[in-house]
C-alpha cells in the first residue's frame, strides 16, 4: 500500500465546499471523517515505529502490511488501515486489537 501525503490546504478547501453544499459534519460520508481517519492512521503508524525500534534490538521483527478495521465513533462508522508486525507482538494503544 502506497502512503499518500495528507494535504491540509486541499482538505480545508474541500471541507468548505462540502459544508456549503449541505453535507453533514459526521458519519461515513461526513466532512470531518477523512481528517479523523488520517489522524488515527498516523498515530497507529507512529506506535508501530516505536514498537519496532524497541524489538529490533533482540529479534528481527518488521512490518507486515495493514489490516482493515471498522471504527465506530461518535462521528459515525468508517474504515481505517491498522499496521501489523510480522511477529504479532504489536499492541496498539490508540485503538486496541479487537476494539472498535
Coordinates of C-alpha atoms in Angstrom, one line a residue:
X1 CA 0.0 0.0 0.0
X2 CA 1.5 3.3 -1.0
X3 CA 1.2 6.1 1.6
X4 CA -0.4 9.3 0.4
X5 CA 0.6 12.6 2.0
X6 CA -2.3 14.5 3.6
X7 CA -2.8 17.8 2.0
X8 CA -4.4 20.0 4.7
X9 CA -4.9 23.0 2.4
X10 CA -6.9 20.8 0.0
X11 CA -8.8 19.4 2.9
X12 CA -9.8 22.8 4.1
X13 CA -10.9 23.9 0.6
X14 CA -12.9 20.7 0.0
X15 CA -14.5 20.8 3.5
X16 CA -15.7 24.3 2.9
X17 CA -17.3 23.3 -0.4
X18 CA -18.9 20.3 1.2
X19 CA -20.3 22.3 4.1
X20 CA -21.8 24.9 1.7
X21 CA -23.5 22.1 -0.2
X22 CA -25.2 20.8 2.9
X23 CA -23.1 17.7 3.6
X24 CA -23.2 16.5 7.2
X25 CA -20.2 17.0 9.6
X26 CA -20.1 13.4 10.8
X27 CA -20.9 9.9 9.5
X28 CA -19.2 7.7 7.0
X29 CA -19.5 10.4 4.3
X30 CA -19.1 13.3 6.8
X31 CA -16.9 16.3 6.2
X32 CA -14.5 15.7 9.1
X33 CA -14.3 11.9 8.8
X34 CA -11.2 12.0 6.5
X35 CA -9.3 14.2 9.0
X36 CA -10.1 11.8 11.9
X37 CA -9.1 8.8 9.7
X38 CA -5.8 10.4 8.8
X39 CA -5.0 11.2 12.5
X40 CA -5.8 7.7 13.7
X41 CA -3.8 6.0 11.0
X42 CA -0.8 8.3 11.6
X43 CA -1.0 7.6 15.4
X44 CA -1.0 3.8 14.8
X45 CA 1.9 4.1 12.4
X46 CA 3.9 6.1 15.0
X47 CA 3.1 3.5 17.6
X48 CA 4.3 0.7 15.3
X49 CA 7.5 2.6 14.5
X50 CA 8.3 2.9 18.3
X51 CA 7.4 -0.8 18.9
X52 CA 9.7 -1.9 16.0
X53 CA 12.6 0.2 17.2
X54 CA 12.4 -1.4 20.6
X55 CA 12.0 -5.0 19.4
X56 CA 14.6 -4.9 16.6
X57 CA 17.5 -5.0 19.1
X58 CA 16.6 -8.5 20.2
X59 CA 14.7 -10.0 17.3
X60 CA 14.1 -9.5 13.6
X61 CA 10.6 -8.1 13.7
X62 CA 9.3 -5.9 10.9
X63 CA 6.2 -4.6 9.2
X64 CA 3.7 -7.0 7.7
X65 CA 1.2 -4.9 5.9
X66 CA -2.0 -3.4 7.1
X67 CA -5.4 -4.8 8.3
X68 CA -8.7 -3.1 7.6
X69 CA -10.6 -2.1 10.8
X70 CA -14.1 -0.7 11.0
X71 CA -14.3 2.1 13.6
X72 CA -17.5 3.1 15.3
X73 CA -17.2 6.6 16.9
X74 CA -19.4 9.5 17.8
X75 CA -18.7 10.7 14.3
X76 CA -20.1 7.6 12.8
X77 CA -18.6 4.5 11.3
X78 CA -15.6 4.4 8.9
X79 CA -12.7 2.1 7.9
X80 CA -9.1 2.6 8.7
X81 CA -6.0 0.6 7.9
X82 CA -4.1 -0.6 11.0
X83 CA -0.5 -1.6 10.6
X84 CA 0.7 -5.1 11.6
X85 CA 4.1 -6.5 12.5
X86 CA 5.4 -9.9 11.5
X87 CA 5.6 -11.4 15.0
X88 CA 2.1 -10.1 16.0
X89 CA 3.5 -8.6 19.2
X90 CA 2.3 -5.1 18.4
X91 CA -0.4 -4.0 20.9
X92 CA -1.7 -0.5 19.7
X93 CA -2.8 1.9 22.4
X94 CA -4.8 4.3 20.2
X95 CA -7.3 1.6 19.1
X96 CA -6.5 -1.8 20.6
X97 CA -6.8 -5.1 18.9
X98 CA -10.4 -6.2 18.5
X99 CA -11.6 -2.8 19.7
X100 CA -14.0 -0.7 17.5

